[in-house]
PDB file of C-alpha atoms and ligand atoms in Angstrom:
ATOM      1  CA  UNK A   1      28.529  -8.508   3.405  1.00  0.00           C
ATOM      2  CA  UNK A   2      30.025  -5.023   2.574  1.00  0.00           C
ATOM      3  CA  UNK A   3      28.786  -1.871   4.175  1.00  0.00           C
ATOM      4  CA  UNK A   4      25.951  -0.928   1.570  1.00  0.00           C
ATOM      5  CA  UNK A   5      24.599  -3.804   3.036  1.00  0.00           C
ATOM      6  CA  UNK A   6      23.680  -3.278   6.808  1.00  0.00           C
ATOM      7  CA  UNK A   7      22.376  -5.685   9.143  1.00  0.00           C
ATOM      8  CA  UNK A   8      18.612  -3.826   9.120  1.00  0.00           C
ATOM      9  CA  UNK A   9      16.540  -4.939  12.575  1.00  0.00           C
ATOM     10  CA  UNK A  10      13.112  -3.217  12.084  1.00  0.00           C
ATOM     11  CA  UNK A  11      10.464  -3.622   9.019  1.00  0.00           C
ATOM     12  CA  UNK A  12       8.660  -0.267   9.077  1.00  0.00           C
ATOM     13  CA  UNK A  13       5.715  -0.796   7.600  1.00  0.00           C
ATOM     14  CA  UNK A  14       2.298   0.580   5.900  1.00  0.00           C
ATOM     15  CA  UNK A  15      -0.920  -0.038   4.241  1.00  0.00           C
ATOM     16  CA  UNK A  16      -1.368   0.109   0.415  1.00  0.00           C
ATOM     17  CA  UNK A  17      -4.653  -0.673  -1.556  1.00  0.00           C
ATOM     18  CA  UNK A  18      -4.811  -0.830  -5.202  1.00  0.00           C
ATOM     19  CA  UNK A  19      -8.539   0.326  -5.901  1.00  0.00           C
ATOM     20  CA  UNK A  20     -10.889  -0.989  -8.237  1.00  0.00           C
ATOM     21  CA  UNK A  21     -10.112   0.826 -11.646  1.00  0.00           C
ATOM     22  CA  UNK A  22      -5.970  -0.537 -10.973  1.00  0.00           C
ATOM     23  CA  UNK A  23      -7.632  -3.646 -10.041  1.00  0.00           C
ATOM     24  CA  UNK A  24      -9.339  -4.850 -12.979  1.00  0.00           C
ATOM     25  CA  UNK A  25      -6.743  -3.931 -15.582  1.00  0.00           C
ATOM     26  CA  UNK A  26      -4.416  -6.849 -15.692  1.00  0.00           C
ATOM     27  CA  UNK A  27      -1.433  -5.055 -17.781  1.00  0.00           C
ATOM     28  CA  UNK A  28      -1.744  -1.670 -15.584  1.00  0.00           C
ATOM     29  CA  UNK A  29      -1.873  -4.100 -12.228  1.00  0.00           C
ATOM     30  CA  UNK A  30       0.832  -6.227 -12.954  1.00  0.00           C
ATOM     31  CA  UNK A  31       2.885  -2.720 -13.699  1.00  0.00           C
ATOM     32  CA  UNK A  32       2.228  -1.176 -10.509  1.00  0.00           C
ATOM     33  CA  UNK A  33       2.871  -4.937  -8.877  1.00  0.00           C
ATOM     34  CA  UNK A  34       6.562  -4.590 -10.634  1.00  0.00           C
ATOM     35  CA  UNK A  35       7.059  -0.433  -9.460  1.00  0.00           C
ATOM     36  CA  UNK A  36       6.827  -2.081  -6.025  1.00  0.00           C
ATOM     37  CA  UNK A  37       9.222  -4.618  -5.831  1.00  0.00           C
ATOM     38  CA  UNK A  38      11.468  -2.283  -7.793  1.00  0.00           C
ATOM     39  CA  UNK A  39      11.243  -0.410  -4.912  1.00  0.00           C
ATOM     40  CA  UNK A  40      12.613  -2.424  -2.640  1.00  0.00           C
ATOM     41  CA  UNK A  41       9.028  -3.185  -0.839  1.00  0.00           C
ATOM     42  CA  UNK A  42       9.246  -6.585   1.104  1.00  0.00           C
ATOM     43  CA  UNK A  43       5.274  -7.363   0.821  1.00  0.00           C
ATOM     44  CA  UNK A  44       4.497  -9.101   4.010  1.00  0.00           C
ATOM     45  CA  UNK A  45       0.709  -9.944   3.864  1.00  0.00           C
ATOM     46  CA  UNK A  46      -1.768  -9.499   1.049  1.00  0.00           C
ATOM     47  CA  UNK A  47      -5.825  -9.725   0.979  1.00  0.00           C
ATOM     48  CA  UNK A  48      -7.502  -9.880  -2.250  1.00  0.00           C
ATOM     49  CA  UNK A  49     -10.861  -8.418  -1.368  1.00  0.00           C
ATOM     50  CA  UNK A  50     -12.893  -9.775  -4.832  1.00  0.00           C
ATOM     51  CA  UNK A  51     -15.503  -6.994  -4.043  1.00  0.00           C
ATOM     52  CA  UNK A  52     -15.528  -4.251  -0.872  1.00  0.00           C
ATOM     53  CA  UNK A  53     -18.958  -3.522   0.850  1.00  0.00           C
ATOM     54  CA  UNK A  54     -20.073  -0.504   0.808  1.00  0.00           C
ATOM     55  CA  UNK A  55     -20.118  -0.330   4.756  1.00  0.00           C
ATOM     56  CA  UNK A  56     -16.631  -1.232   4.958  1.00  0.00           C
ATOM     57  CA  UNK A  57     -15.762   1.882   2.231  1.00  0.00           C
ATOM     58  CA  UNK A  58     -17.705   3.992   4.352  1.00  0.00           C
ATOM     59  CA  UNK A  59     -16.116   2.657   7.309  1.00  0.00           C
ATOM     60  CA  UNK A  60     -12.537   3.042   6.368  1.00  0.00           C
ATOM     61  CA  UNK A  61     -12.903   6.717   4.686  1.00  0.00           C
ATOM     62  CA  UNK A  62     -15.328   7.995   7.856  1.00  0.00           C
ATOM     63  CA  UNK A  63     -12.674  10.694   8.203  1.00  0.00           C
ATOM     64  CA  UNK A  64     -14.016  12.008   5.044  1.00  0.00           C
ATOM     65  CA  UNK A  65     -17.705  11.596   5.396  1.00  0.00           C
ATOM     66  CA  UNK A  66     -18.630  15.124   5.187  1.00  0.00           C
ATOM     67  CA  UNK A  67     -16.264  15.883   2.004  1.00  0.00           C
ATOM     68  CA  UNK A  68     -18.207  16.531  -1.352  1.00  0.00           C
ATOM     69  CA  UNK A  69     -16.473  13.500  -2.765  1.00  0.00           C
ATOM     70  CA  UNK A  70     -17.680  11.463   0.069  1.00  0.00           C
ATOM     71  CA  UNK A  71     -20.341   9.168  -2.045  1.00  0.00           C
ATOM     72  CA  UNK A  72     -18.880   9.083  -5.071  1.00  0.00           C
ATOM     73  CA  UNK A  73     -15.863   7.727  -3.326  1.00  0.00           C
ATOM     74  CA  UNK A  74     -17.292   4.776  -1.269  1.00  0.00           C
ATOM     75  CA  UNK A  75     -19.731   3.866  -4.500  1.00  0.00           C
ATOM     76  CA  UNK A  76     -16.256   3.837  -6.526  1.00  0.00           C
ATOM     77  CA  UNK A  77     -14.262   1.961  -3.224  1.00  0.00           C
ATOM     78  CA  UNK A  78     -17.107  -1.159  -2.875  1.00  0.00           C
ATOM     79  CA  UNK A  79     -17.274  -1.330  -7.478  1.00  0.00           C
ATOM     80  CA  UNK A  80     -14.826  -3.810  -7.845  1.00  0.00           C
ATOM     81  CA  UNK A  81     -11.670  -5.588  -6.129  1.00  0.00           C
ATOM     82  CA  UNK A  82      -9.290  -3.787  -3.321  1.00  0.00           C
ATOM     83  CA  UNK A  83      -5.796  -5.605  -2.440  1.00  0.00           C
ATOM     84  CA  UNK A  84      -4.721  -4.500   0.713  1.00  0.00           C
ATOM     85  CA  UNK A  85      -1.028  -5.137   1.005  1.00  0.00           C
ATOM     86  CA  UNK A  86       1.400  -4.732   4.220  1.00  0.00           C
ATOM     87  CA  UNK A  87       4.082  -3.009   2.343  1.00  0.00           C
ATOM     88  CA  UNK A  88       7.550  -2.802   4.467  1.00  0.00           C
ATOM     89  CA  UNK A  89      11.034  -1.244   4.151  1.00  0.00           C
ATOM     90  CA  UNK A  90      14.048  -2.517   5.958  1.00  0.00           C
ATOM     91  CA  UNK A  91      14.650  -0.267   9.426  1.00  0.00           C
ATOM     92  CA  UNK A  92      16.731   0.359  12.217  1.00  0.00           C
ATOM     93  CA  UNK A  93      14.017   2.008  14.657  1.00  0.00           C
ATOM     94  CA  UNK A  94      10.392   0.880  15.221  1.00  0.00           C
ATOM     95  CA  UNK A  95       9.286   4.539  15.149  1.00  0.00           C
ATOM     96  CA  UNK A  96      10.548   4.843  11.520  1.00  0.00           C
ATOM     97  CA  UNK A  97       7.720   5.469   8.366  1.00  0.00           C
ATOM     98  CA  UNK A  98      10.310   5.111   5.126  1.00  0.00           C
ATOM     99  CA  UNK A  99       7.631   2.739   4.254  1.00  0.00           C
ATOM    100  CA  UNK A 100       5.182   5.084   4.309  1.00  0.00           C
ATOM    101  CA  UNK A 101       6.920   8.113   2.831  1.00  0.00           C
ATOM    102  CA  UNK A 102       8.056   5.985   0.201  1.00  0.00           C
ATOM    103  CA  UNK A 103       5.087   4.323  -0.945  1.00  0.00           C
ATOM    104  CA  UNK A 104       3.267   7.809  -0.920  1.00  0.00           C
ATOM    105  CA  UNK A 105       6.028   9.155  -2.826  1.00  0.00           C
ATOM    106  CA  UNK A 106       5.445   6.163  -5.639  1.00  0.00           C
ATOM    107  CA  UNK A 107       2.021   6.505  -5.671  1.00  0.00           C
ATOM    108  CA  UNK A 108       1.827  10.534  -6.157  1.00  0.00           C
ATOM    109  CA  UNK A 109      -0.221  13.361  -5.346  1.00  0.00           C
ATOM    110  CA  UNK A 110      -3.999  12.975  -4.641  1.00  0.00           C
ATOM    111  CA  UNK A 111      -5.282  14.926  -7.800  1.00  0.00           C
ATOM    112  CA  UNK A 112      -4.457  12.950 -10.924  1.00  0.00           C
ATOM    113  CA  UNK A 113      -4.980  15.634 -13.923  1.00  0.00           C
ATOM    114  CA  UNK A 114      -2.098  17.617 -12.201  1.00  0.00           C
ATOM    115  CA  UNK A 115      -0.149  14.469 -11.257  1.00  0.00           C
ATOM    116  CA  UNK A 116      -0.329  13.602 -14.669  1.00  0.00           C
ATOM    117  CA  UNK A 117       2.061  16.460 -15.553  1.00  0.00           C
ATOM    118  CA  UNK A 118       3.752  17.079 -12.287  1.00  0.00           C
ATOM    119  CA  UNK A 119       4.822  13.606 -11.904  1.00  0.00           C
ATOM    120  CA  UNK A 120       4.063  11.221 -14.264  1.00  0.00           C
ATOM    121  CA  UNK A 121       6.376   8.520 -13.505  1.00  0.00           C
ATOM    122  CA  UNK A 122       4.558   7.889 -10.210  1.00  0.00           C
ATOM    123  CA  UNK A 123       1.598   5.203 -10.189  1.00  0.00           C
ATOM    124  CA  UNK A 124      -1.333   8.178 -10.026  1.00  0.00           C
ATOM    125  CA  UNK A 125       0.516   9.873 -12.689  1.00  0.00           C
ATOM    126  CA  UNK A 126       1.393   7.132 -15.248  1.00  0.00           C
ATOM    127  CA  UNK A 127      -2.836   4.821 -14.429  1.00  0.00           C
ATOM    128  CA  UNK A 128      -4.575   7.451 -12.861  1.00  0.00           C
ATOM    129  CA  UNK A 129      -8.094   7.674 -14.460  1.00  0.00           C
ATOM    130  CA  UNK A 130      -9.614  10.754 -12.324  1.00  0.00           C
ATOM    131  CA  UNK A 131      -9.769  12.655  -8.962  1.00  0.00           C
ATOM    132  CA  UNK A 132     -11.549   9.387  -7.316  1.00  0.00           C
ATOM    133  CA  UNK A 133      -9.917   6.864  -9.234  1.00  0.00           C
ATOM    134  CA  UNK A 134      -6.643   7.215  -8.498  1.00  0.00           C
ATOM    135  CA  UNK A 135      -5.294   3.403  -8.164  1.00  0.00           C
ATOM    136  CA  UNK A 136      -4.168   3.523  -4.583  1.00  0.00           C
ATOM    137  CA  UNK A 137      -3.820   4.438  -1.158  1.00  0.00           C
ATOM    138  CA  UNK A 138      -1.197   4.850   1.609  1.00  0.00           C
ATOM    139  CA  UNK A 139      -1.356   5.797   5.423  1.00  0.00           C
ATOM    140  CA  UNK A 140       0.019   8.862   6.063  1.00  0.00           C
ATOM    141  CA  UNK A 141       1.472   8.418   9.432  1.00  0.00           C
ATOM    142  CA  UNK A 142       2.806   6.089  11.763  1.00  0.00           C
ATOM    143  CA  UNK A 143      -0.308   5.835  13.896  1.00  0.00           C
ATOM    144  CA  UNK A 144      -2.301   6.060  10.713  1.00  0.00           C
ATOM    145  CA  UNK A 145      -0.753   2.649   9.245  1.00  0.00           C
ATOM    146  CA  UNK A 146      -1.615   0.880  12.456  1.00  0.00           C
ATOM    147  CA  UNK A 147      -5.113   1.252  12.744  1.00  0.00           C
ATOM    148  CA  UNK A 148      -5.576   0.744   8.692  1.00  0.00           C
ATOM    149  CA  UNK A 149      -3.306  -2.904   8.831  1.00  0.00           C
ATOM    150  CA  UNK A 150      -5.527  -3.947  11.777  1.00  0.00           C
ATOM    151  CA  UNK A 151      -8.859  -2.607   9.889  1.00  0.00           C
ATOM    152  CA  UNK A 152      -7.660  -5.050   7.144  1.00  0.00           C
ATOM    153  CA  UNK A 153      -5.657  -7.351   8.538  1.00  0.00           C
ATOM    154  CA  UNK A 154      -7.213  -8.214  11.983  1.00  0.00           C
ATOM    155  CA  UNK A 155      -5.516 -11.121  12.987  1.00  0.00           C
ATOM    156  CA  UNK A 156      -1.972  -9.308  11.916  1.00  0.00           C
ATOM    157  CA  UNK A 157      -0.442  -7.738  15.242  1.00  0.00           C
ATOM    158  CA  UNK A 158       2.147  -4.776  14.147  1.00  0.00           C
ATOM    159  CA  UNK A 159       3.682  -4.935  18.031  1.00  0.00           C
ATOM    160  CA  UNK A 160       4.102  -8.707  17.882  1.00  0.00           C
ATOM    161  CA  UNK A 161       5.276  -8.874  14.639  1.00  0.00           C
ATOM    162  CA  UNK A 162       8.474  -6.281  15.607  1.00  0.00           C
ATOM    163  CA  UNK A 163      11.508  -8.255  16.787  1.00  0.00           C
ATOM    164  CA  UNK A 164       9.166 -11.709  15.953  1.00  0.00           C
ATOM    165  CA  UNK A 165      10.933 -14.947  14.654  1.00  0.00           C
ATOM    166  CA  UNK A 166       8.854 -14.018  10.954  1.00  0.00           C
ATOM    167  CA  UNK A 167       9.922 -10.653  10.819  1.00  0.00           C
ATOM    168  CA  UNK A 168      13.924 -11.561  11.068  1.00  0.00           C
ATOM    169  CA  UNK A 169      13.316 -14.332   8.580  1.00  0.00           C
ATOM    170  CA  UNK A 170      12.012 -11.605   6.133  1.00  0.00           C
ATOM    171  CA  UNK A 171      15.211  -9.324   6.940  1.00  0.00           C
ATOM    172  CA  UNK A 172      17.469 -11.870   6.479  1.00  0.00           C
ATOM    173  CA  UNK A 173      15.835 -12.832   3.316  1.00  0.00           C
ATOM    174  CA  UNK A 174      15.880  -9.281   2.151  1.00  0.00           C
ATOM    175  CA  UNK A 175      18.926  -8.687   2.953  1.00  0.00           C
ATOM    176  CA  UNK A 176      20.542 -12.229   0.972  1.00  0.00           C
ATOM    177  CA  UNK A 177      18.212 -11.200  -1.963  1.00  0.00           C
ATOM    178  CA  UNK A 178      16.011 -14.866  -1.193  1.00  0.00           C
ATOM    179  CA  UNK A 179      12.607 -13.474  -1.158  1.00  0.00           C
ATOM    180  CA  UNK A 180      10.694 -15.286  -3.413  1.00  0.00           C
ATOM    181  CA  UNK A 181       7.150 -14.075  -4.194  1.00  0.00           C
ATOM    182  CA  UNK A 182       3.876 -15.654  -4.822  1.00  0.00           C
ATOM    183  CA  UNK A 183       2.672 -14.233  -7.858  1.00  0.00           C
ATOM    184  CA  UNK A 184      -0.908 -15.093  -7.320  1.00  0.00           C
ATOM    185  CA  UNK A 185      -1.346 -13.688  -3.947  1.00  0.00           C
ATOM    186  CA  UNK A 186       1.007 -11.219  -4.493  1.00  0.00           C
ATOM    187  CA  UNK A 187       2.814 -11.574  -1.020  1.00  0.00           C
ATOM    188  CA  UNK A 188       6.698 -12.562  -0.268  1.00  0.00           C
ATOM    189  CA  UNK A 189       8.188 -15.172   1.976  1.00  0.00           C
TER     190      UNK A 189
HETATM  191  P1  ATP B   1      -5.679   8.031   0.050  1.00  0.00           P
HETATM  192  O1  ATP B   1      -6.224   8.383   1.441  1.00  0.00           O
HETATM  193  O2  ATP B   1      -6.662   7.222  -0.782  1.00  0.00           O
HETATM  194  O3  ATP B   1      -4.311   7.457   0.115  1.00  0.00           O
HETATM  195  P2  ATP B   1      -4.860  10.707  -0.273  1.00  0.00           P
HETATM  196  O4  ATP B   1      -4.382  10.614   1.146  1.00  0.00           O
HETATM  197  O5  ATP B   1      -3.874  11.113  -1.323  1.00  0.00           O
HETATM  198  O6  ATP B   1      -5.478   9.361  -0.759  1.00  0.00           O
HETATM  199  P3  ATP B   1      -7.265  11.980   0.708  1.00  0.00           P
HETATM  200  O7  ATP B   1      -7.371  13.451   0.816  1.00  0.00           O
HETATM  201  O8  ATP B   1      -7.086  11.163   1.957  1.00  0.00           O
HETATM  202  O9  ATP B   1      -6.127  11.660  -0.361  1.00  0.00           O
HETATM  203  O10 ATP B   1      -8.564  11.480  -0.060  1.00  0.00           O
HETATM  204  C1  ATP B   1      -8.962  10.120  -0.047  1.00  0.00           C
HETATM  205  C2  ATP B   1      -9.431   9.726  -1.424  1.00  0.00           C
HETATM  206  O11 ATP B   1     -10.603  10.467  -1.756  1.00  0.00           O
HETATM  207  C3  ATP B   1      -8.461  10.051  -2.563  1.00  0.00           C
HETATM  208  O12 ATP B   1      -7.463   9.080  -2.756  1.00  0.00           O
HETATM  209  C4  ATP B   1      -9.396  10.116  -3.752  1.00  0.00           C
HETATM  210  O13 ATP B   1      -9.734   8.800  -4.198  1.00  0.00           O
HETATM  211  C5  ATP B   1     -10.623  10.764  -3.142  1.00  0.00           C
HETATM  212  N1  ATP B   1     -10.569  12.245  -3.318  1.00  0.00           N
HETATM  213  C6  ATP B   1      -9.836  13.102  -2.596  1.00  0.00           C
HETATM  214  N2  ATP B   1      -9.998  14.378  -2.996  1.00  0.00           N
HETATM  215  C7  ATP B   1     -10.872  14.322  -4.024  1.00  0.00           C
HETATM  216  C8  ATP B   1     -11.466  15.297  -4.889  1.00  0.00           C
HETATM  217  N3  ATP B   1     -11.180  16.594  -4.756  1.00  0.00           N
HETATM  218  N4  ATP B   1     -12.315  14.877  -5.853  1.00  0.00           N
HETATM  219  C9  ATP B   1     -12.610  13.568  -5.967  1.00  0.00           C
HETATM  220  N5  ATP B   1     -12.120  12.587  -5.193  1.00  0.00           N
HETATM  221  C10 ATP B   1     -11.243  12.947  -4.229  1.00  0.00           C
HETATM  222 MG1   MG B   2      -5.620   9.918   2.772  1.00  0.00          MG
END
């Protein structure tokens, strides 16, 4: 093991849904599927919600209830399939968010006709379709990612999960390049 290839102890991690339009195009999702690993993402759990209620959309983007986009949004969130993924970097510090800088950075800005030109190698930029369909989402900060894994992965506890047996297994893994993935659920062991 040479020293570009540190003995990591954390997995910082986020939340990532690909929305419905990303969803149910099979060449753009299996695109965006590849820009992750490329990145370097360990995916540690995955829920393929087949179709989102429209309470749970409205739950999940109260912060924006009063916004002008409000409606359209949670009618475009509860169309079609979500995945919800636990996306996660290799750490040293449990108060790091790489992994949700990072995944932010791949997915792009909000607005997709200006991401289009800005940045167009980014997710937004290269399948965006509009303003509200955008592919994706990310937390945007540490405290952020917590309460969206638990809103979609209840039974998942972030605190347990630092310094836990499945955790090392993943860095290790990671770090011997023996991840392998399930292609179906779209999730790594
Ligand atoms: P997300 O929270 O989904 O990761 P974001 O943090 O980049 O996206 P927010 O400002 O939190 O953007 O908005 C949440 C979502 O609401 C956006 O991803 C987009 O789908 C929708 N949205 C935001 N602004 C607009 C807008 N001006 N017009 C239409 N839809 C919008
Ligand atoms: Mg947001």
């Amino acid at each position: 093991m040479g020293p570009q290839c540190p003995n990591y102890r954390h997995l910082s991690l986020t939340l990532a849904l690909l929305k419905p339009d990303i969803t149910k195009m099979p060449y753009s999702l299996q695109h965006v599927r590849q820009m992750i690993i490329e990145k370097g993402f360990v995916i540690v759990k995955s829920n393929i919600i087949s179709k989102m209620s429209r309470c749970k959309a409205e739950a999940f983007y109260e912060e924006h209830s009063s916004r002008f986009f409000y409606n359209r949004l949670v009618t475009y969130m509860s169309s079609g399939s979500v995945h919800a993924h636990i996306l996660a970097l290799p750490c040293n510090s449990v108060d790091d968010s790489n992994a949700i800088t990072t995944w932010r950075k791949l997915m792009g800005p909000t607005k997709v006709m200006k991401t289009r030109y800005s940045e167009p190698d980014t997710i937004r930029g290269t399948f965006g379709l509009s303003d509200t369909r955008n592919c994706s989402h990310g937390s945007d900060s540490l405290e952020t990612a917590k309460r969206e894994i638990e809103f979609f992965f209840p039974d998942f506890d972030p605190i347990g999960f630092s310094g836990s047996l499945e955790e090392k297994e993943l860095l290790r893994k990671h770090r011997d390049n023996l991840l392998t993935i399930n292609q179906c659920k779209f999730v790594h062991s």
